[in-house]
Coordinates of C-alpha atoms in Angstrom, one line a residue:
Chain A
X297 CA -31.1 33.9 45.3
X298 CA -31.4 30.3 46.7
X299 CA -32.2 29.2 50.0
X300 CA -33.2 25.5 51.0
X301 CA -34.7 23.7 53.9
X302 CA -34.5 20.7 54.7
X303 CA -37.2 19.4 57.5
X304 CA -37.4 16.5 59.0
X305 CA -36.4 14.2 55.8
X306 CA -36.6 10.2 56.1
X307 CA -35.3 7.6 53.7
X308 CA -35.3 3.7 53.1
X309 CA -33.9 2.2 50.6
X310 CA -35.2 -1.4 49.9
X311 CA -32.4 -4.4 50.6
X312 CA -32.2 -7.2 47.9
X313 CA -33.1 -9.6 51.1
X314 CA -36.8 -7.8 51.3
X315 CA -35.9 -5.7 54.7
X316 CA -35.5 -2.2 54.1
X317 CA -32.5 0.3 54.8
X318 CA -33.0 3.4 56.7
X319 CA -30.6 5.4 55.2
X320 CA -31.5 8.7 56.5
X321 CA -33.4 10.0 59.8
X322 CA -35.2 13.1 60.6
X323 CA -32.6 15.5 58.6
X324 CA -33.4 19.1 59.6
X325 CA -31.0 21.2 57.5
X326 CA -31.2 25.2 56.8
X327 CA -29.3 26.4 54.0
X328 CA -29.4 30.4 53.9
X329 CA -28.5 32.0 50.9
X330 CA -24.9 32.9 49.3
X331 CA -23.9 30.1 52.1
X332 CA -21.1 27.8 51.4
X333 CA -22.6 24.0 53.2
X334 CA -19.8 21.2 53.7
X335 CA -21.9 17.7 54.8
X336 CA -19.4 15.5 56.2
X337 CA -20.1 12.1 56.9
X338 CA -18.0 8.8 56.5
X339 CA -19.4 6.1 54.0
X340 CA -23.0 5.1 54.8
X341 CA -23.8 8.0 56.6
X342 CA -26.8 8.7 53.6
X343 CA -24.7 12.0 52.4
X344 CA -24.8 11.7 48.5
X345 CA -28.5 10.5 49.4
X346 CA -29.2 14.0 51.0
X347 CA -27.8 15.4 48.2
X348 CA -30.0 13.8 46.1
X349 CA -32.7 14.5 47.5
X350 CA -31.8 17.9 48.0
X351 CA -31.1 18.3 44.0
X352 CA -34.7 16.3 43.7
X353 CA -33.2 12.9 42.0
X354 CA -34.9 11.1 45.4
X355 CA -37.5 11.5 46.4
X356 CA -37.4 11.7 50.4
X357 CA -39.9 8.7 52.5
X358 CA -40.6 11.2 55.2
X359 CA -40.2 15.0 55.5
X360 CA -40.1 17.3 53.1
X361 CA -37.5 19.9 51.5
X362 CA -37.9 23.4 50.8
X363 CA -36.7 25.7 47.7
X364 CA -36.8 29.2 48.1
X365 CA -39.6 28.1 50.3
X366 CA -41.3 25.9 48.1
X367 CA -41.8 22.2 48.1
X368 CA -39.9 20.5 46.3
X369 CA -42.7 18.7 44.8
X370 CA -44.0 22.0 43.6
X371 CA -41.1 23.4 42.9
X372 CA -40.2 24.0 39.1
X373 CA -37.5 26.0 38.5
X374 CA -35.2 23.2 38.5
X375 CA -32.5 25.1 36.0
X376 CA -31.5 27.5 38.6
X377 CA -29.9 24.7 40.6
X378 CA -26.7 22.3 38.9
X379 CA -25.5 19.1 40.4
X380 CA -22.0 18.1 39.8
X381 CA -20.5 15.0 40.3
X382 CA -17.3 13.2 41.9
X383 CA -15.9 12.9 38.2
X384 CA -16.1 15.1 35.7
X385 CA -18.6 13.0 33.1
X386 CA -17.8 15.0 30.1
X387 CA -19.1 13.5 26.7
X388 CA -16.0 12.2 24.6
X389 CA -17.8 13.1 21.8
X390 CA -18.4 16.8 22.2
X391 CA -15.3 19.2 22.5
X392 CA -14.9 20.9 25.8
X393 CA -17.1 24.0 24.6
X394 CA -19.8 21.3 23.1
X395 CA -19.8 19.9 26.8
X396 CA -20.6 23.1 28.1
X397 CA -23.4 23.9 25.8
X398 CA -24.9 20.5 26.9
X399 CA -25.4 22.2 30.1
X400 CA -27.8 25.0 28.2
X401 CA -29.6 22.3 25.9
X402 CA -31.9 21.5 28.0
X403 CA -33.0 25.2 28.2
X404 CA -34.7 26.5 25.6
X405 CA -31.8 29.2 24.9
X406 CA -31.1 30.6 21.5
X407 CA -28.0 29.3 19.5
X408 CA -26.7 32.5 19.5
X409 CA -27.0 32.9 22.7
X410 CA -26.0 29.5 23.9
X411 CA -22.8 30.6 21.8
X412 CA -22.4 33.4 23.7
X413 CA -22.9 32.3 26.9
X414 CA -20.5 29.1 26.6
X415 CA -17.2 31.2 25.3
X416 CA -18.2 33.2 28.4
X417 CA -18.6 30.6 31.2
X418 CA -15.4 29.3 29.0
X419 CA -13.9 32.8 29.8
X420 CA -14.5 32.2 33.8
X421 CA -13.4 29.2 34.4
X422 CA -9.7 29.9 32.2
X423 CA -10.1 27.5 29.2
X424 CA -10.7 30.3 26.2
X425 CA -8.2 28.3 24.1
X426 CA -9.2 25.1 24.9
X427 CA -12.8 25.1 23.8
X428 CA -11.8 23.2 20.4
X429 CA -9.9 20.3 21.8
X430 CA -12.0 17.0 23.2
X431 CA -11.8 15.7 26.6
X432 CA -8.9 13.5 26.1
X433 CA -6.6 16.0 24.8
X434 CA -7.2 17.6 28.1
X435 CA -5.5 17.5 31.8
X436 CA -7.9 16.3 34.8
X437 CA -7.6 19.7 35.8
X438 CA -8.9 21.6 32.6
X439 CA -11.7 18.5 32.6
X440 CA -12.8 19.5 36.1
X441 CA -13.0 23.5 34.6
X442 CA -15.1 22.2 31.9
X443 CA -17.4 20.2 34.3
X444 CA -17.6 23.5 36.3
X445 CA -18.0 25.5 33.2
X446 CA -21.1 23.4 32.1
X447 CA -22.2 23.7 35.7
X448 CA -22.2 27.6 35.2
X449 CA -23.5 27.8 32.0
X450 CA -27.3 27.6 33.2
X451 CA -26.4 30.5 35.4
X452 CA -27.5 29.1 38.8
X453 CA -28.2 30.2 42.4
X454 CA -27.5 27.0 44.1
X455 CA -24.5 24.6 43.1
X456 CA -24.8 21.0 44.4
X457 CA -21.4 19.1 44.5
X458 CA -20.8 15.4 45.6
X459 CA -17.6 14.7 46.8
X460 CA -16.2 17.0 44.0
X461 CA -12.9 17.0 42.9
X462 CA -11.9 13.9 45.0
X463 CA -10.4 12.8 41.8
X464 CA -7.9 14.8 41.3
X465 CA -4.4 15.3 42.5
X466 CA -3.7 17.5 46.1
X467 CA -2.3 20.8 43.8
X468 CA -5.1 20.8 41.1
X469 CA -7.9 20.5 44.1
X470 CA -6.5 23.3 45.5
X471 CA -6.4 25.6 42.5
X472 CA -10.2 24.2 42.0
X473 CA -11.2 25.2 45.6
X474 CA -10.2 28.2 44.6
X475 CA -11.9 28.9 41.5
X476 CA -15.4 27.5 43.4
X477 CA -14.9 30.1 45.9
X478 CA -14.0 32.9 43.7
X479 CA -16.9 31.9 41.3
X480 CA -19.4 31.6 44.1
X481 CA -18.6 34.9 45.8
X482 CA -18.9 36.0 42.1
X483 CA -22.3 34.8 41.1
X484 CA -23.4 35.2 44.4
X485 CA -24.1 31.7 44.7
X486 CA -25.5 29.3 47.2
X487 CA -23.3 25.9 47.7
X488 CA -24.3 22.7 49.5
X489 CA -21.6 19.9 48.8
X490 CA -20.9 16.4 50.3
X491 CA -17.4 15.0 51.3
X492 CA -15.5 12.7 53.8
X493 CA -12.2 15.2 53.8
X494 CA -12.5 17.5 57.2
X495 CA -9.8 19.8 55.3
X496 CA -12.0 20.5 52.5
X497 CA -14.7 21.3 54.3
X498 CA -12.7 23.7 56.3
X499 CA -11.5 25.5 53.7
X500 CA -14.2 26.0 51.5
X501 CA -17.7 26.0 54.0
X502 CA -18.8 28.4 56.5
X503 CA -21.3 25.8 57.5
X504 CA -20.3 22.1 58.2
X505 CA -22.8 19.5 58.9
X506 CA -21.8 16.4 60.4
X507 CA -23.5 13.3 59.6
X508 CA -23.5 10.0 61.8
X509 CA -23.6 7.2 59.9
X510 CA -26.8 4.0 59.7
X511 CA -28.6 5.4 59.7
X512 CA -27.4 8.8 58.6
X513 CA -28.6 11.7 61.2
X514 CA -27.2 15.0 62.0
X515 CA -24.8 14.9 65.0
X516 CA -23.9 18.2 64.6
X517 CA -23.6 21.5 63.2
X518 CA -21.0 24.0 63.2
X519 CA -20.2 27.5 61.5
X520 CA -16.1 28.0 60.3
X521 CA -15.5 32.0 60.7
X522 CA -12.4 31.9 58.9
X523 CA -11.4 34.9 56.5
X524 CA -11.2 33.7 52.8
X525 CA -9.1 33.1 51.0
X526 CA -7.8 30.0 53.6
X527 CA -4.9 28.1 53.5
X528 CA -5.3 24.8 54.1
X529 CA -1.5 24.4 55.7
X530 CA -3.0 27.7 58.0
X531 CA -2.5 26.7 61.8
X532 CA -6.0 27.8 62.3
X533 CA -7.5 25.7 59.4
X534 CA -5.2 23.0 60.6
X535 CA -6.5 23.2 63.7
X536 CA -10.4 23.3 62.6
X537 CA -9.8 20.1 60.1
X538 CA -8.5 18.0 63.0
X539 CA -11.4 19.3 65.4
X540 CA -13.6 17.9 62.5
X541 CA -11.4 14.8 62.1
X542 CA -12.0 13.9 66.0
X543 CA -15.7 13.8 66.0
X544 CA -16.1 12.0 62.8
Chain B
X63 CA 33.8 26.6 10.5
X64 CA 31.8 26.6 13.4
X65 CA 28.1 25.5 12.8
X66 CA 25.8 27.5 14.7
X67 CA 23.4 25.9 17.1
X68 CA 20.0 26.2 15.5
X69 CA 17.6 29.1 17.2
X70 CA 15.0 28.1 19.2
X71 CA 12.2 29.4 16.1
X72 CA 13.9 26.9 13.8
X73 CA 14.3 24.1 16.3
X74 CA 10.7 24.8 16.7
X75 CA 9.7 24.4 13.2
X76 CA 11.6 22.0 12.1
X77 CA 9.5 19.5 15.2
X78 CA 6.0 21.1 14.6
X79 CA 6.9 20.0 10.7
X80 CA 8.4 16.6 11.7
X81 CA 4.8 14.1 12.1
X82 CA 3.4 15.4 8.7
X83 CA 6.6 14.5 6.7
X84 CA 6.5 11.1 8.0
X85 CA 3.1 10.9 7.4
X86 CA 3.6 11.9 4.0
X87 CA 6.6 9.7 3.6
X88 CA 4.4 6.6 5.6
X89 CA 1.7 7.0 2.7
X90 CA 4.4 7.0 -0.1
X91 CA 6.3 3.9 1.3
X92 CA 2.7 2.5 1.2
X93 CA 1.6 3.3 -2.0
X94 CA 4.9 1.6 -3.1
X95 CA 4.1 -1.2 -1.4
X96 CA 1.0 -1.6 -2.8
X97 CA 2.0 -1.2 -6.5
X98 CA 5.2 -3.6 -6.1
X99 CA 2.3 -6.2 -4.9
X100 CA -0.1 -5.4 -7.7
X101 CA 3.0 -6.1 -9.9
X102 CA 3.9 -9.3 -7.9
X103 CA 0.8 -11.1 -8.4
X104 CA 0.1 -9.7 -12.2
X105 CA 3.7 -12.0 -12.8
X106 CA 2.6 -14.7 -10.6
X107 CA -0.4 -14.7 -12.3
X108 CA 1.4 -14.4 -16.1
X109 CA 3.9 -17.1 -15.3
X110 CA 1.5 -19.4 -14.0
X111 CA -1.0 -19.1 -16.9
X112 CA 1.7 -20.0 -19.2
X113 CA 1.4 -23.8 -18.4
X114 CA -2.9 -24.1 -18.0
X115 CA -5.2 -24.0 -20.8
X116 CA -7.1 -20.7 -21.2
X117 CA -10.3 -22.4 -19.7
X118 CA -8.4 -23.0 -16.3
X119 CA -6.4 -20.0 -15.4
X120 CA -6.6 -17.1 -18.7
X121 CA -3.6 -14.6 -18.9
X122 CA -4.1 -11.4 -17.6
X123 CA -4.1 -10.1 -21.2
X124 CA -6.7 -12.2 -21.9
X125 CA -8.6 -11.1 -19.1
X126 CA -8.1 -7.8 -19.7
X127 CA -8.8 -8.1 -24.0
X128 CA -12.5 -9.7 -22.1
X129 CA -12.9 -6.9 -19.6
X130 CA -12.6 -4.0 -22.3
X131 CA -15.0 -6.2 -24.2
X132 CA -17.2 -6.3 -21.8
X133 CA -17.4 -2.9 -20.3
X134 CA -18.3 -1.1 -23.3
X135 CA -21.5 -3.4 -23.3
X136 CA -24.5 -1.4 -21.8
X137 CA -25.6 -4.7 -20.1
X138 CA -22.3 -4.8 -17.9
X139 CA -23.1 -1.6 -16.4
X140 CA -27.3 -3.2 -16.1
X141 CA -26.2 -5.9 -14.4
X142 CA -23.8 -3.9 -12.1
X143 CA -26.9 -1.5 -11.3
X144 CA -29.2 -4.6 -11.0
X145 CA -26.9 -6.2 -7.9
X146 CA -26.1 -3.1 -6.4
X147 CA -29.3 -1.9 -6.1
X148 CA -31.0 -5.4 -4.8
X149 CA -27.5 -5.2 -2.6
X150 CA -28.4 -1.5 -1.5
X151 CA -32.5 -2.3 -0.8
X152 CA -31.3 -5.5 1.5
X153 CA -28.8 -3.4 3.1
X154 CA -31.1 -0.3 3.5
X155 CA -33.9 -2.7 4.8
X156 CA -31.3 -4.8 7.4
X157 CA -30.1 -1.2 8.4
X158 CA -33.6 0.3 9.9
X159 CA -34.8 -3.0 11.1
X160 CA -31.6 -4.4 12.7
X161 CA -31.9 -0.4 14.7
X162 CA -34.8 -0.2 15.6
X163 CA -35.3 -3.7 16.9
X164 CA -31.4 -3.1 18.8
X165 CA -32.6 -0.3 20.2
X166 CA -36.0 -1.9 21.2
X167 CA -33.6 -5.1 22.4
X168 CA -31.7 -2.9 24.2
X169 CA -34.1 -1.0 26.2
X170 CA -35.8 -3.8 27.4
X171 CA -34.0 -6.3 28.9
X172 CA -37.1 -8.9 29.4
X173 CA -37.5 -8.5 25.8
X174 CA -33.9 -8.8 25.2
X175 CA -33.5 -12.5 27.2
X176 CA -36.5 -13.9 25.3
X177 CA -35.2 -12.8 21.6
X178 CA -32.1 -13.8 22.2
X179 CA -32.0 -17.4 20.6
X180 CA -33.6 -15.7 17.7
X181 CA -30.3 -14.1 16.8
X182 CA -28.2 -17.5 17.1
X183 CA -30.7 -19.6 15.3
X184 CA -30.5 -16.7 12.0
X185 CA -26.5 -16.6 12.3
X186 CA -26.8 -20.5 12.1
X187 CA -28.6 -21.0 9.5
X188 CA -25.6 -20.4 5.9
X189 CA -26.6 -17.7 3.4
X190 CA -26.5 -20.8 0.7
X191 CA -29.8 -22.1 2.5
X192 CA -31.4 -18.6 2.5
X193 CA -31.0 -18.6 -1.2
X194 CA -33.3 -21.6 -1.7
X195 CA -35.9 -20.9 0.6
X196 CA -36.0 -16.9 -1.1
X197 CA -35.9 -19.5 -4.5
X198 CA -39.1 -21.2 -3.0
X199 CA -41.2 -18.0 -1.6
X200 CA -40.1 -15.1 -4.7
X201 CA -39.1 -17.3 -7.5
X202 CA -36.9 -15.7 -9.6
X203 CA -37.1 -11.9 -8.9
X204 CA -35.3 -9.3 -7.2
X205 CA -36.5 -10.1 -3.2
X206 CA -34.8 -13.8 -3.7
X207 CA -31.8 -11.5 -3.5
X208 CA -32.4 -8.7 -1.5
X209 CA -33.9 -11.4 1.0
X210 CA -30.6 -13.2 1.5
X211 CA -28.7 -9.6 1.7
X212 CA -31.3 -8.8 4.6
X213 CA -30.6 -11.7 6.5
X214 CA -27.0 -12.3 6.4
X215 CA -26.6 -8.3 7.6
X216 CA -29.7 -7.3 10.0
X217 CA -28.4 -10.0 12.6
X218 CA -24.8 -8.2 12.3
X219 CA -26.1 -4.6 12.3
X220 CA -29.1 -5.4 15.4
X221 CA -26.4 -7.2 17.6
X222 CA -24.3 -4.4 17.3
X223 CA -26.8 -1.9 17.8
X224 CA -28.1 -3.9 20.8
X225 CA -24.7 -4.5 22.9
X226 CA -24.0 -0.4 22.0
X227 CA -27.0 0.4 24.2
X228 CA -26.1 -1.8 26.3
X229 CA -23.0 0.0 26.8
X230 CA -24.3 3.1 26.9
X231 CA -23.0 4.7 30.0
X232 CA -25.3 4.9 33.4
X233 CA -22.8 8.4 34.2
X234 CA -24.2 10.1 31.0
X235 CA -27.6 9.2 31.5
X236 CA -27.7 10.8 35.3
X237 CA -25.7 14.1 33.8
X238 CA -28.5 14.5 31.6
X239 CA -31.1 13.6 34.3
X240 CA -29.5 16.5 36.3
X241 CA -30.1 19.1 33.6
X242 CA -33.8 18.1 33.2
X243 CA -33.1 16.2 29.7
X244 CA -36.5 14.7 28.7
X245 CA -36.6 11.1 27.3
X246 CA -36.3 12.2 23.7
X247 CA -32.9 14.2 24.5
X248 CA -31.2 11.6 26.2
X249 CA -32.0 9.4 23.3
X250 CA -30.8 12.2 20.6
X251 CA -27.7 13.3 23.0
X252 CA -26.7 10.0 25.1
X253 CA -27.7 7.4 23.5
X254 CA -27.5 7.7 19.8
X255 CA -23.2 9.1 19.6
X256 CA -22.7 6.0 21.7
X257 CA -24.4 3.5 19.4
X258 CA -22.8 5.6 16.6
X259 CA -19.7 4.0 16.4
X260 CA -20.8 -0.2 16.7
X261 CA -23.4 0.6 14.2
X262 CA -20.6 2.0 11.6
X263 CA -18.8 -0.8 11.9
X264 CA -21.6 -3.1 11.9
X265 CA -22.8 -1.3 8.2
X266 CA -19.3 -1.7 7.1
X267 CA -18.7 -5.4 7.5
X268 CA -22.6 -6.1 7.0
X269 CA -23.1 -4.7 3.4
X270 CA -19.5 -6.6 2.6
X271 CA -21.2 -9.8 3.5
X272 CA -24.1 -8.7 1.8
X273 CA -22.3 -7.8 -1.6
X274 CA -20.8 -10.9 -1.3
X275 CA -23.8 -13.4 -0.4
X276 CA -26.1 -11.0 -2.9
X277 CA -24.0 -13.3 -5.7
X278 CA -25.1 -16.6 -4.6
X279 CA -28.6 -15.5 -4.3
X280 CA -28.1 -14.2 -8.3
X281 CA -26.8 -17.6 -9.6
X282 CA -29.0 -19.6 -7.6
X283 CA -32.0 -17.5 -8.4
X284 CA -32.1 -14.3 -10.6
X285 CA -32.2 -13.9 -14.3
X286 CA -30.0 -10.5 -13.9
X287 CA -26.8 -9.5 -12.2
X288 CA -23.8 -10.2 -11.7
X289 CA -24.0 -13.2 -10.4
X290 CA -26.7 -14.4 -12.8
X291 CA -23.6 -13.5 -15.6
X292 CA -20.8 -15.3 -13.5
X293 CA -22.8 -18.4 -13.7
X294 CA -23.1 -17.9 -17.1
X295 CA -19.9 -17.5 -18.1
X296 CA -18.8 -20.4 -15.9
X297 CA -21.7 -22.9 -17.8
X298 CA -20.1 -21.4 -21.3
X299 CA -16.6 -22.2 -19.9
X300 CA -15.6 -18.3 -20.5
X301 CA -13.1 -18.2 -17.7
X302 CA -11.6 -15.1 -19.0
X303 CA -15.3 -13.4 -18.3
X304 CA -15.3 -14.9 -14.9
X305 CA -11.9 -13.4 -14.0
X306 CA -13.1 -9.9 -15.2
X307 CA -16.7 -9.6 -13.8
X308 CA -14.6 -11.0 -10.3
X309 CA -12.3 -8.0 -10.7
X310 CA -13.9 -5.6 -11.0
X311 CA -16.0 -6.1 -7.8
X312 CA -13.3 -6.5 -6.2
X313 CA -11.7 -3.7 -7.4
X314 CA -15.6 -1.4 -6.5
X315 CA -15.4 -2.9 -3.4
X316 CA -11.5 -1.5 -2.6
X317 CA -12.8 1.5 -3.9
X318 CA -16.0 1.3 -2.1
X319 CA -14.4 1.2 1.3
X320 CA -11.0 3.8 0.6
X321 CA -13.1 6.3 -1.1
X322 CA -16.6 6.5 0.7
X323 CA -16.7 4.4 4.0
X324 CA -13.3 5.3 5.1
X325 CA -13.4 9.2 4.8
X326 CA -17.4 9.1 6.6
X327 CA -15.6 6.8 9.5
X328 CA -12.8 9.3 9.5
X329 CA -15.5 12.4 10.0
X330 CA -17.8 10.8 12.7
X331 CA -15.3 9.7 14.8
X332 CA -12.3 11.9 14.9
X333 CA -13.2 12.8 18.5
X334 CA -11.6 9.3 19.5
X335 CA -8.9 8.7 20.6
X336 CA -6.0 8.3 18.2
X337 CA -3.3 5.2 18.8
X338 CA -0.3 7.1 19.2
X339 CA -1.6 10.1 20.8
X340 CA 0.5 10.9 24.6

């Protein structure tokens, strides 16, 4: 289980001229669990920043965020949450399944285990006969299962995603959308991720924050009741992505 | 008759066995090549030493009568050890020296800035020069040698260690931060396969020029090795003995590089991406 909080978070970021940038005011943010989080925002409205802070890479000026009800100062079970980023960052060095281990090697698992548990998370995400070849004998879209994959490995409750998939071609992103939802529904996962596409958020999140941008505060926030699985080319998603679109 | 259109197993097969046919044809068409050019030059070489006097340019027979001459001597095969292993102790020396202070560059940039001249003034300065100040501080004795070999390949091997971390990549570093990598697995995971590969290459050409500059030290200042035996020969006008000792380094170094440094290059980095590959 994973639930965060977010209260009342504040951050600056010093400018190069000496002044400071207030890049985030007074967040308040509650996360329950198995909930899917969209925080949409254009550029500069601090997203990735909340992100950051959320996943404990920042360390907020003001406020304070809550993990499972801990502070996240205290907090130290840091491998039950994964972060994943806007591109897939796998090691050309290591072959897809060795870039899903890298996900357990901070862990102190057992080889056999960490054997184990790659061919499975391997298993999840499709790429069984892929796990010899290295990233560049693969397609964007198998590189984004094997980012996943190493995401999974570590068994978490909470995914973190920034602006995931952005990279990747409309079709693949779809297919991927799907895969996060089916794997989250599966693990029983909570999901908090940043982007600027209203149609994304629509189609994944039951949650959306809105951010306004400098500095970045919460305009608004508001629950999508849509059944899964949801089409994005549904009227009623349609319809939900371009109420999202206008108050950007 | 009508020829039957192939099936779609034996079209199959006959593509998947296409690329290592011509690969094996590629390597035979090479090592023809080769041989034709080994023959080339051994004519060149014949036909020109028919009008110079032995002392100028021997025949390759001659060369050859002086090489079995000299190979059967147990002081050859000395003086082969000797260099090699003043070659290897420069080389091992350069190698942990020239990584750790890359790495130590690397990290620190302030450090980095300030050192930098260093590096310029060492590559500046010709191996020839080396030799006589390692004649002044070790006299005649191995470190005049293994001196030079140290500093004509630690420059090579810490500048290429020293732009590799600087190229390690920022991306890689935050993945691992993400997982809760401590310092020590960042170093082993992220940073070490991405110096990997400019360090290889660094070794390679580094203990080439070493080999090579390792000979001037010897006939400038050692009373052993090969170059101390080139010299030699050259002062007793045995030209023949020059052409063979210069042979057959060349022909260790060949062998050197195809049979050892190639095959390790192959194994470490056939993750890479291959020219030719989609």
């Amino acid at each position: 289980m994973a639930t965060v909080r977010v209260q009342n978070v504040s951050k600056w970021f010093p400018r190069r001229d000496g002044e400071s940038l207030h890049v985030l005011q007074n967040i308040e943010l509650d996360v329950p669990e198995k909930t899917i989080v969209a925080i949409v925002g254009e550029s500069g409205s601090g997203k990735s920043t909340l992100l950051n802070i959320i996943a404990g890479l920042v360390k907020p000026d003001r406020g304070c965020v809550l993990l499972n009800g801990v502070k996240s100062s205290e907090f130290t079970d840091w491998r039950s949450m994964t972060y994943m980023f806007q591109d897939d960052r796998l090691l050309p060095w290591r072959t897809a399944a060795a870039n899903v281990a890298f996900g357990l090697e901070a862990a102190h698992v057992s080889r056999a285990e960490r054997k184990q548990r790659v061919a499975e998370t391997l298993a999840l995400v499709g790429l069984s006969d892929f796990a010899d070849l290295y990233p560049h004998e693969l397609s964007g879209g198998m590189r984004s299962r094997v980012a996943l994959a190493r995401s999974l490995v570590t068994r978490p409750t909470l995914l973190l995603m920034d602006e995931p998939f952005s990279k990747l071609d409309p079709t693949i992103r779809a297919q991927m959308h799907a895969e996060v939802l089916r794997i989250a529904s599966l693990m029983a996962m909570t999901v908090i991720f940043v982007t600027h596409d209203p149609e994304e958020a629509v189609v994944l999140a039951n949650k959306v924050v809105l951010l306004n941008p400098r500095p970045g505060r919460v305009r608004e926030t508001r629950t999508i009741d849509l059944p899964y699985p949801r089409d994005p080319s549904a009227p009623e998603v349609n319809e939900q992505a371009r109420a999202l679109r206008r108050s950007l | 008759m009508p020829v039957a259109p192939p099936t779609p197993l034996a079209q199959e097969r006959a593509e998947t066995r296409t690329p290592t046919h011509l690969a094996r044809e590629r390597r035979l068409r090479l090592i023809a090549q080769r041989l034709a050019l080994i023959v080339l030059l051994l004519i060149v070489w014949q036909v020109a030493s028919l009008n110079a006097p032995a002392f100028v340019l021997p025949s390759p027979k001659r060369v050859w009568e002086a090489w079995s001459g000299l190979v059967v001597t147990a002081n050859f095969w000395k003086d082969f050890g000797i260099t090699f292993s003043r070659v290897f102790t420069g080389f091992a020396f350069a190698a942990v020296i020239g990584v750790l202070f890359g790495l130590l560059l690397g990290a620190n940039e302030k450090l980095g800035e300030f050192f930098e001249p260093v590096l310029t003034i060492i590559n500046t300065v010709s191996s020839t020069i080396w030799a006589i100040f390692a004649l002044i501080w070790f006299g005649l004795s191995n470190w005049t040698t293994i001196f030079v070999v140290f500093m004509t390949a630690m420059p090579l091997i810490l500048t290429n260690v020293w732009q590799g971390t600087r190229s390690v990549n920022v991306d890689f570093i935050e993945l691992a931060q993400t997982f809760r990598m401590s310092r020590l697995q960042v170093m082993q995971k992220i940073y070490l396969p991405t110096i990997l590969p400019p360090f290889f290459s660094a070794a390679r050409l580094a203990f080439g020029f070493g080999a090579r500059v390792s000979l001037v030290a010897e006939t400038l200042g050692a009373s052993s090795g090969i170059g101390y035996r080139l010299r030699q020969a050259a002062d007793l006008v045995q030209t023949d003995q020059v052409f063979a000792w210069t042979l057959t380094l060349v022909a260790l170094m060949i062998a050197l590089e195809a049979l050892i440094l190639k095959p390790i290059e192959n194994r470490l980095f056939s993750w890479k991406k291959r020219a030719g590959d989609q």
